[in-house]
Amino acid sequence: MPAVHHLSPEPGTVHGQFDRSLPPVLEIDPGDTVIFRTLDGSWGENGERLFGLPGFAPRPKPWIGHALCGPVRVRGAHPGNVLEVEINTVRPGSWGWTAAGPREQRLRRGLNAGREVLIGWRLDTAAGLARDAHGLGLTLPLRPFMGVLGNAPAAPGPHETRHPRRVGGNLDCRELVPGSRLRLPVEVDGALFSVGDGHAVQGDGELASTALECPMDEVSLTFRLLPGPAPARPQASTPAGEIFLGLGQGLDEAVQDAADQAVDFLARRLGIGTPEAIVVAGLAVQLRVTQVANGTVGAHALITPDVLVHLG
């Protein structure tokens, strides 16, 4: 019978980089479910600053990147396999924050706020709403998802958590909500999967360079192994439809990457040539900006369920 495991952030289970040499903190079988709790993107510092909450200790000095829970080793996972991560539940904590600032200070590609801005939010998960904690009168509907879901790369590390990669990482795709199945290439034995960077809500593009960053009280993920060949990039089946995530140093490159994957999918599914699949893609594929905030830019191609039904 598949097992259910629990993993919470504490010294020894939280790290700030992807690295194939990190020892796994949990080993599971395919089919098992892991229920995580995760820290926010500031390792608890903004919870202390805005709400007087205790932060995570000991904190890495200097911080290396996002606070990731893991790595989780999946028995039987080998390079060339595909790790399917089914997202069952994503439940935020009671608070969060959003920041923006001068572009030259933030080293990001988001909009230039001209000055540092930090807004705290109270999260009402029962009502499904976020309300600002500063009397600004701001209210937003919650749509929680995890920003970072990824396997360890084969290349020796450490690797920054800020960049999305072929094996996943800081994807920041708002469509990866509960009900989604994310497919990630495996490059090292065991996959060595980690998760973090909880977002209570984010728009496509992550234009301010942060989402509504928050700790997560419950992130339930079920892990399965699929035979190869592995996709060139992360792909997902989501409530919004089939998603093909493209990555690049600029938006043109990321869009081309996502579009190429969608065309390949259509050609295989319909049994037609690439030129004909391009014609279908022009009618059936929606291109969206995933994020422009992470150094490596992301775009995704979306094929919605109604289109997939008619395509057969």
GROMACS .gro file of C-alpha atoms in nm:
model
  312
    1MET     CA    1   0.000   0.000   0.000
    2PRO     CA    2   0.128   0.351  -0.077
    3ALA     CA    3   0.250   0.532   0.232
    4VAL     CA    4   0.194   0.887   0.355
    5HIS     CA    5   0.496   1.074   0.493
    6HIS     CA    6   0.528   1.410   0.668
    7LEU     CA    7   0.814   1.656   0.630
    8SER     CA    8   0.838   1.986   0.819
    9PRO     CA    9   1.099   2.264   0.807
   10GLU     CA   10   1.363   2.220   1.073
   11PRO     CA   11   1.743   2.217   1.082
   12GLY     CA   12   1.846   1.933   0.857
   13THR     CA   13   1.535   1.927   0.636
   14VAL     CA   14   1.565   2.277   0.485
   15HIS     CA   15   1.827   2.384   0.235
   16GLY     CA   16   1.887   2.679   0.005
   17GLN     CA   17   2.033   2.527  -0.309
   18PHE     CA   18   1.996   2.240  -0.553
   19ASP     CA   19   2.286   1.999  -0.525
   20ARG     CA   20   2.310   1.632  -0.617
   21SER     CA   21   2.548   1.580  -0.323
   22LEU     CA   22   2.289   1.677  -0.060
   23PRO     CA   23   2.186   1.371   0.142
   24PRO     CA   24   1.814   1.290   0.117
   25VAL     CA   25   1.611   1.361   0.430
   26LEU     CA   26   1.337   1.117   0.327
   27GLU     CA   27   1.324   0.811   0.102
   28ILE     CA   28   0.994   0.703  -0.051
   29ASP     CA   29   0.850   0.453  -0.297
   30PRO     CA   30   0.671   0.550  -0.618
   31GLY     CA   31   0.304   0.604  -0.535
   32ASP     CA   32   0.377   0.747  -0.191
   33THR     CA   33   0.247   1.084  -0.077
   34VAL     CA   34   0.449   1.342   0.118
   35ILE     CA   35   0.277   1.616   0.317
   36PHE     CA   36   0.514   1.910   0.353
   37ARG     CA   37   0.512   2.227   0.558
   38THR     CA   38   0.726   2.500   0.406
   39LEU     CA   39   0.877   2.835   0.500
   40ASP     CA   40   0.814   3.160   0.315
   41GLY     CA   41   1.065   3.305   0.071
   42SER     CA   42   1.238   3.516   0.339
   43TRP     CA   43   1.310   3.220   0.571
   44GLY     CA   44   1.070   3.379   0.821
   45GLU     CA   45   1.244   3.717   0.837
   46ASN     CA   46   0.947   3.911   0.700
   47GLY     CA   47   0.716   3.733   0.942
   48GLU     CA   48   0.932   3.874   1.223
   49ARG     CA   49   0.954   4.217   1.061
   50LEU     CA   50   0.585   4.259   0.977
   51PHE     CA   51   0.400   4.052   1.236
   52GLY     CA   52   0.645   3.986   1.521
   53LEU     CA   53   0.642   3.611   1.456
   54PRO     CA   54   0.937   3.388   1.546
   55GLY     CA   55   1.166   3.325   1.251
   56PHE     CA   56   1.336   3.009   1.141
   57ALA     CA   57   1.656   2.930   1.329
   58PRO     CA   58   1.930   2.872   1.258
   59ARG     CA   59   1.916   3.067   0.934
   60PRO     CA   60   2.184   3.011   0.669
   61LYS     CA   61   2.434   3.298   0.665
   62PRO     CA   62   2.452   3.420   0.400
   63TRP     CA   63   2.122   3.295   0.263
   64ILE     CA   64   2.178   3.091  -0.049
   65GLY     CA   65   1.828   3.095  -0.197
   66HIS     CA   66   1.471   2.983  -0.139
   67ALA     CA   67   1.399   2.776   0.171
   68LEU     CA   68   1.343   2.432   0.021
   69CYS     CA   69   1.216   2.125   0.205
   70GLY     CA   70   1.393   1.803   0.106
   71PRO     CA   71   1.558   1.650  -0.080
   72VAL     CA   72   1.327   1.349  -0.114
   73ARG     CA   73   1.472   1.038  -0.275
   74VAL     CA   74   1.233   0.830  -0.485
   75ARG     CA   75   1.337   0.465  -0.497
   76GLY     CA   76   1.385   0.334  -0.849
   77ALA     CA   77   1.422   0.677  -1.010
   78HIS     CA   78   1.710   0.686  -1.258
   79PRO     CA   79   1.835   0.930  -1.521
   80GLY     CA   80   1.604   0.923  -1.821
   81ASN     CA   81   1.292   0.854  -1.612
   82VAL     CA   82   1.014   1.105  -1.559
   83LEU     CA   83   0.904   1.199  -1.208
   84GLU     CA   84   0.533   1.282  -1.202
   85VAL     CA   85   0.434   1.503  -0.909
   86GLU     CA   86   0.061   1.513  -0.845
   87ILE     CA   87  -0.041   1.824  -0.650
   88ASN     CA   88  -0.320   1.728  -0.410
   89THR     CA   89  -0.339   2.013  -0.159
   90VAL     CA   90  -0.174   2.353  -0.117
   91ARG     CA   91  -0.291   2.532   0.199
   92PRO     CA   92  -0.131   2.864   0.296
   93GLY     CA   93  -0.047   2.982   0.644
   94SER     CA   94  -0.208   3.289   0.800
   95TRP     CA   95   0.025   3.559   0.667
   96GLY     CA   96   0.236   3.663   0.372
   97TRP     CA   97   0.417   3.950   0.206
   98THR     CA   98   0.490   4.110  -0.129
   99ALA     CA   99   0.792   4.326  -0.212
  100ALA     CA  100   0.899   4.547  -0.501
  101GLY     CA  101   1.183   4.789  -0.544
  102PRO     CA  102   1.436   4.958  -0.770
  103ARG     CA  103   1.535   4.719  -1.046
  104GLU     CA  104   1.907   4.786  -1.007
  105GLN     CA  105   1.889   4.690  -0.639
  106ARG     CA  106   1.674   4.382  -0.678
  107LEU     CA  107   1.872   4.228  -0.964
  108ARG     CA  108   1.545   4.114  -1.116
  109ARG     CA  109   1.355   4.184  -1.436
  110GLY     CA  110   1.026   4.294  -1.280
  111LEU     CA  111   0.874   4.640  -1.290
  112ASN     CA  112   1.080   4.921  -1.136
  113ALA     CA  113   0.900   5.049  -0.825
  114GLY     CA  114   1.154   5.327  -0.775
  115ARG     CA  115   1.177   5.261  -0.401
  116GLU     CA  116   1.159   4.963  -0.170
  117VAL     CA  117   0.801   4.856  -0.091
  118LEU     CA  118   0.703   4.575   0.146
  119ILE     CA  119   0.335   4.492   0.201
  120GLY     CA  120   0.217   4.242   0.460
  121TRP     CA  121  -0.099   4.037   0.413
  122ARG     CA  122  -0.335   3.850   0.642
  123LEU     CA  123  -0.454   3.529   0.479
  124ASP     CA  124  -0.805   3.400   0.546
  125THR     CA  125  -0.803   3.050   0.401
  126ALA     CA  126  -1.164   2.983   0.508
  127ALA     CA  127  -1.286   3.283   0.307
  128GLY     CA  128  -1.021   3.234   0.038
  129LEU     CA  129  -0.904   3.596   0.068
  130ALA     CA  130  -0.586   3.794   0.133
  131ARG     CA  131  -0.622   4.135   0.303
  132ASP     CA  132  -0.340   4.383   0.341
  133ALA     CA  133  -0.218   4.445   0.696
  134HIS     CA  134  -0.155   4.820   0.653
  135GLY     CA  135  -0.503   4.965   0.616
  136LEU     CA  136  -0.470   5.011   0.241
  137GLY     CA  137  -0.803   4.841   0.177
  138LEU     CA  138  -0.655   4.579  -0.055
  139THR     CA  139  -0.825   4.241  -0.090
  140LEU     CA  140  -0.734   3.962  -0.331
  141PRO     CA  141  -0.872   3.610  -0.386
  142LEU     CA  142  -0.630   3.334  -0.289
  143ARG     CA  143  -0.501   3.097  -0.559
  144PRO     CA  144  -0.216   2.914  -0.388
  145PHE     CA  145   0.061   2.720  -0.559
  146MET     CA  146   0.427   2.636  -0.506
  147GLY     CA  147   0.686   2.842  -0.690
  148VAL     CA  148   0.972   2.591  -0.663
  149LEU     CA  149   0.926   2.222  -0.746
  150GLY     CA  150   1.232   2.049  -0.882
  151ASN     CA  151   1.478   1.765  -0.897
  152ALA     CA  152   1.853   1.791  -0.850
  153PRO     CA  153   2.049   1.862  -1.171
  154ALA     CA  154   2.316   1.617  -1.284
  155ALA     CA  155   2.583   1.889  -1.300
  156PRO     CA  156   2.786   1.925  -0.978
  157GLY     CA  157   2.646   2.195  -0.751
  158PRO     CA  158   2.554   2.394  -0.565
  159HIS     CA  159   2.303   2.558  -0.801
  160GLU     CA  160   2.100   2.869  -0.726
  161THR     CA  161   1.733   2.814  -0.653
  162ARG     CA  162   1.639   3.134  -0.838
  163HIS     CA  163   1.665   2.985  -1.188
  164PRO     CA  164   1.421   2.738  -1.341
  165ARG     CA  165   1.587   2.447  -1.521
  166ARG     CA  166   1.516   2.141  -1.731
  167VAL     CA  167   1.456   1.943  -1.410
  168GLY     CA  168   1.225   2.208  -1.263
  169GLY     CA  169   1.305   2.453  -0.986
  170ASN     CA  170   1.174   2.808  -0.963
  171LEU     CA  171   0.905   2.767  -1.228
  172ASP     CA  172   0.662   3.022  -1.075
  173CYS     CA  173   0.379   2.891  -1.292
  174ARG     CA  174   0.045   2.995  -1.142
  175GLU     CA  175  -0.136   2.707  -1.316
  176LEU     CA  176   0.032   2.443  -1.095
  177VAL     CA  177  -0.262   2.436  -0.856
  178PRO     CA  178  -0.419   2.131  -0.687
  179GLY     CA  179  -0.538   1.885  -0.946
  180SER     CA  180  -0.221   1.930  -1.153
  181ARG     CA  181   0.032   1.662  -1.247
  182LEU     CA  182   0.378   1.803  -1.312
  183ARG     CA  183   0.624   1.592  -1.513
  184LEU     CA  184   0.994   1.650  -1.441
  185PRO     CA  185   1.297   1.489  -1.607
  186VAL     CA  186   1.518   1.284  -1.372
  187GLU     CA  187   1.893   1.344  -1.404
  188VAL     CA  188   2.027   1.176  -1.088
  189ASP     CA  189   1.948   0.850  -0.911
  190GLY     CA  190   1.659   0.899  -0.672
  191ALA     CA  191   1.555   1.228  -0.841
  192LEU     CA  192   1.627   1.419  -0.515
  193PHE     CA  193   1.314   1.635  -0.524
  194SER     CA  194   1.269   1.956  -0.322
  195VAL     CA  195   0.982   2.202  -0.281
  196GLY     CA  196   0.940   2.555  -0.143
  197ASP     CA  197   0.856   2.916  -0.227
  198GLY     CA  198   0.487   2.915  -0.143
  199HIS     CA  199   0.268   3.168  -0.323
  200ALA     CA  200  -0.079   3.260  -0.200
  201VAL     CA  201  -0.153   3.436  -0.530
  202GLN     CA  202   0.045   3.555  -0.833
  203GLY     CA  203  -0.034   3.697  -1.173
  204ASP     CA  204   0.119   3.561  -1.493
  205GLY     CA  205   0.463   3.716  -1.529
  206GLU     CA  206   0.524   3.787  -1.156
  207LEU     CA  207   0.572   4.150  -1.262
  208ALA     CA  208   0.670   4.291  -0.921
  209SER     CA  209   0.945   4.025  -0.899
  210THR     CA  210   0.769   3.861  -0.601
  211ALA     CA  211   0.432   3.695  -0.560
  212LEU     CA  212   0.229   3.702  -0.239
  213GLU     CA  213   0.496   3.501  -0.062
  214CYS     CA  214   0.381   3.288   0.230
  215PRO     CA  215   0.457   2.982   0.439
  216MET     CA  216   0.247   2.677   0.360
  217ASP     CA  217   0.075   2.476   0.632
  218GLU     CA  218   0.010   2.181   0.403
  219VAL     CA  219   0.150   2.083   0.064
  220SER     CA  220   0.041   1.730  -0.027
  221LEU     CA  221   0.226   1.575  -0.322
  222THR     CA  222   0.203   1.222  -0.463
  223PHE     CA  223   0.506   1.091  -0.655
  224ARG     CA  224   0.504   0.846  -0.946
  225LEU     CA  225   0.765   0.728  -1.195
  226LEU     CA  226   0.689   0.729  -1.567
  227PRO     CA  227   0.901   0.565  -1.835
  228GLY     CA  228   1.111   0.784  -2.061
  229PRO     CA  229   1.195   0.946  -2.281
  230ALA     CA  230   1.185   1.248  -2.055
  231PRO     CA  231   1.053   1.577  -2.195
  232ALA     CA  232   1.299   1.851  -2.284
  233ARG     CA  233   1.143   2.076  -2.020
  234PRO     CA  234   0.888   2.045  -1.738
  235GLN     CA  235   0.538   1.975  -1.864
  236ALA     CA  236   0.209   1.948  -1.677
  237SER     CA  237  -0.151   1.841  -1.700
  238THR     CA  238  -0.350   2.103  -1.507
  239PRO     CA  239  -0.712   2.206  -1.456
  240ALA     CA  240  -0.642   2.480  -1.713
  241GLY     CA  241  -0.517   2.226  -1.969
  242GLU     CA  242  -0.190   2.082  -2.097
  243ILE     CA  243   0.106   2.310  -2.024
  244PHE     CA  244   0.449   2.317  -2.188
  245LEU     CA  245   0.702   2.529  -1.999
  246GLY     CA  246   0.962   2.713  -2.204
  247LEU     CA  247   1.279   2.867  -2.062
  248GLY     CA  248   1.529   3.115  -2.204
  249GLN     CA  249   1.756   3.408  -2.138
  250GLY     CA  250   1.496   3.631  -2.302
  251LEU     CA  251   1.125   3.617  -2.368
  252ASP     CA  252   1.164   3.533  -2.738
  253GLU     CA  253   1.373   3.228  -2.652
  254ALA     CA  254   1.132   3.113  -2.381
  255VAL     CA  255   0.828   3.153  -2.610
  256GLN     CA  256   0.999   2.961  -2.891
  257ASP     CA  257   1.087   2.680  -2.648
  258ALA     CA  258   0.728   2.652  -2.521
  259ALA     CA  259   0.582   2.671  -2.872
  260ASP     CA  260   0.817   2.403  -3.008
  261GLN     CA  261   0.707   2.163  -2.733
  262ALA     CA  262   0.339   2.228  -2.802
  263VAL     CA  263   0.386   2.170  -3.175
  264ASP     CA  264   0.568   1.841  -3.109
  265PHE     CA  265   0.282   1.734  -2.880
  266LEU     CA  266   0.020   1.815  -3.143
  267ALA     CA  267   0.212   1.635  -3.417
  268ARG     CA  268   0.238   1.318  -3.206
  269ARG     CA  269  -0.120   1.331  -3.082
  270LEU     CA  270  -0.274   1.394  -3.422
  271GLY     CA  271  -0.030   1.187  -3.627
  272ILE     CA  272   0.051   1.475  -3.860
  273GLY     CA  273   0.366   1.648  -3.981
  274THR     CA  274   0.530   1.946  -3.814
  275PRO     CA  275   0.410   2.201  -4.074
  276GLU     CA  276   0.049   2.088  -4.026
  277ALA     CA  277   0.093   2.087  -3.648
  278ILE     CA  278   0.214   2.448  -3.664
  279VAL     CA  279  -0.111   2.540  -3.842
  280VAL     CA  280  -0.311   2.371  -3.564
  281ALA     CA  281  -0.096   2.539  -3.297
  282GLY     CA  282  -0.181   2.880  -3.437
  283LEU     CA  283  -0.548   2.801  -3.371
  284ALA     CA  284  -0.532   2.588  -3.057
  285VAL     CA  285  -0.235   2.703  -2.844
  286GLN     CA  286  -0.236   2.996  -2.603
  287LEU     CA  287   0.104   3.146  -2.521
  288ARG     CA  288   0.149   3.309  -2.182
  289VAL     CA  289   0.432   3.470  -1.991
  290THR     CA  290   0.507   3.256  -1.686
  291GLN     CA  291   0.758   3.485  -1.513
  292VAL     CA  292   1.015   3.751  -1.597
  293ALA     CA  293   1.162   3.776  -1.246
  294ASN     CA  294   1.409   3.490  -1.215
  295GLY     CA  295   1.699   3.569  -1.447
  296THR     CA  296   1.597   3.277  -1.670
  297VAL     CA  297   1.266   3.386  -1.824
  298GLY     CA  298   0.969   3.151  -1.844
  299ALA     CA  299   0.680   3.121  -2.089
  300HIS     CA  300   0.421   2.849  -2.121
  301ALA     CA  301   0.207   2.714  -2.402
  302LEU     CA  302  -0.143   2.609  -2.296
  303ILE     CA  303  -0.388   2.381  -2.473
  304THR     CA  304  -0.723   2.400  -2.296
  305PRO     CA  305  -0.940   2.093  -2.218
  306ASP     CA  306  -1.218   2.188  -2.463
  307VAL     CA  307  -0.967   2.202  -2.747
  308LEU     CA  308  -0.811   1.871  -2.645
  309VAL     CA  309  -1.153   1.700  -2.649
  310HIS     CA  310  -1.222   1.810  -3.005
  311LEU     CA  311  -0.872   1.729  -3.126
  312GLY     CA  312  -0.916   1.372  -3.006
   0.00000   0.00000   0.00000
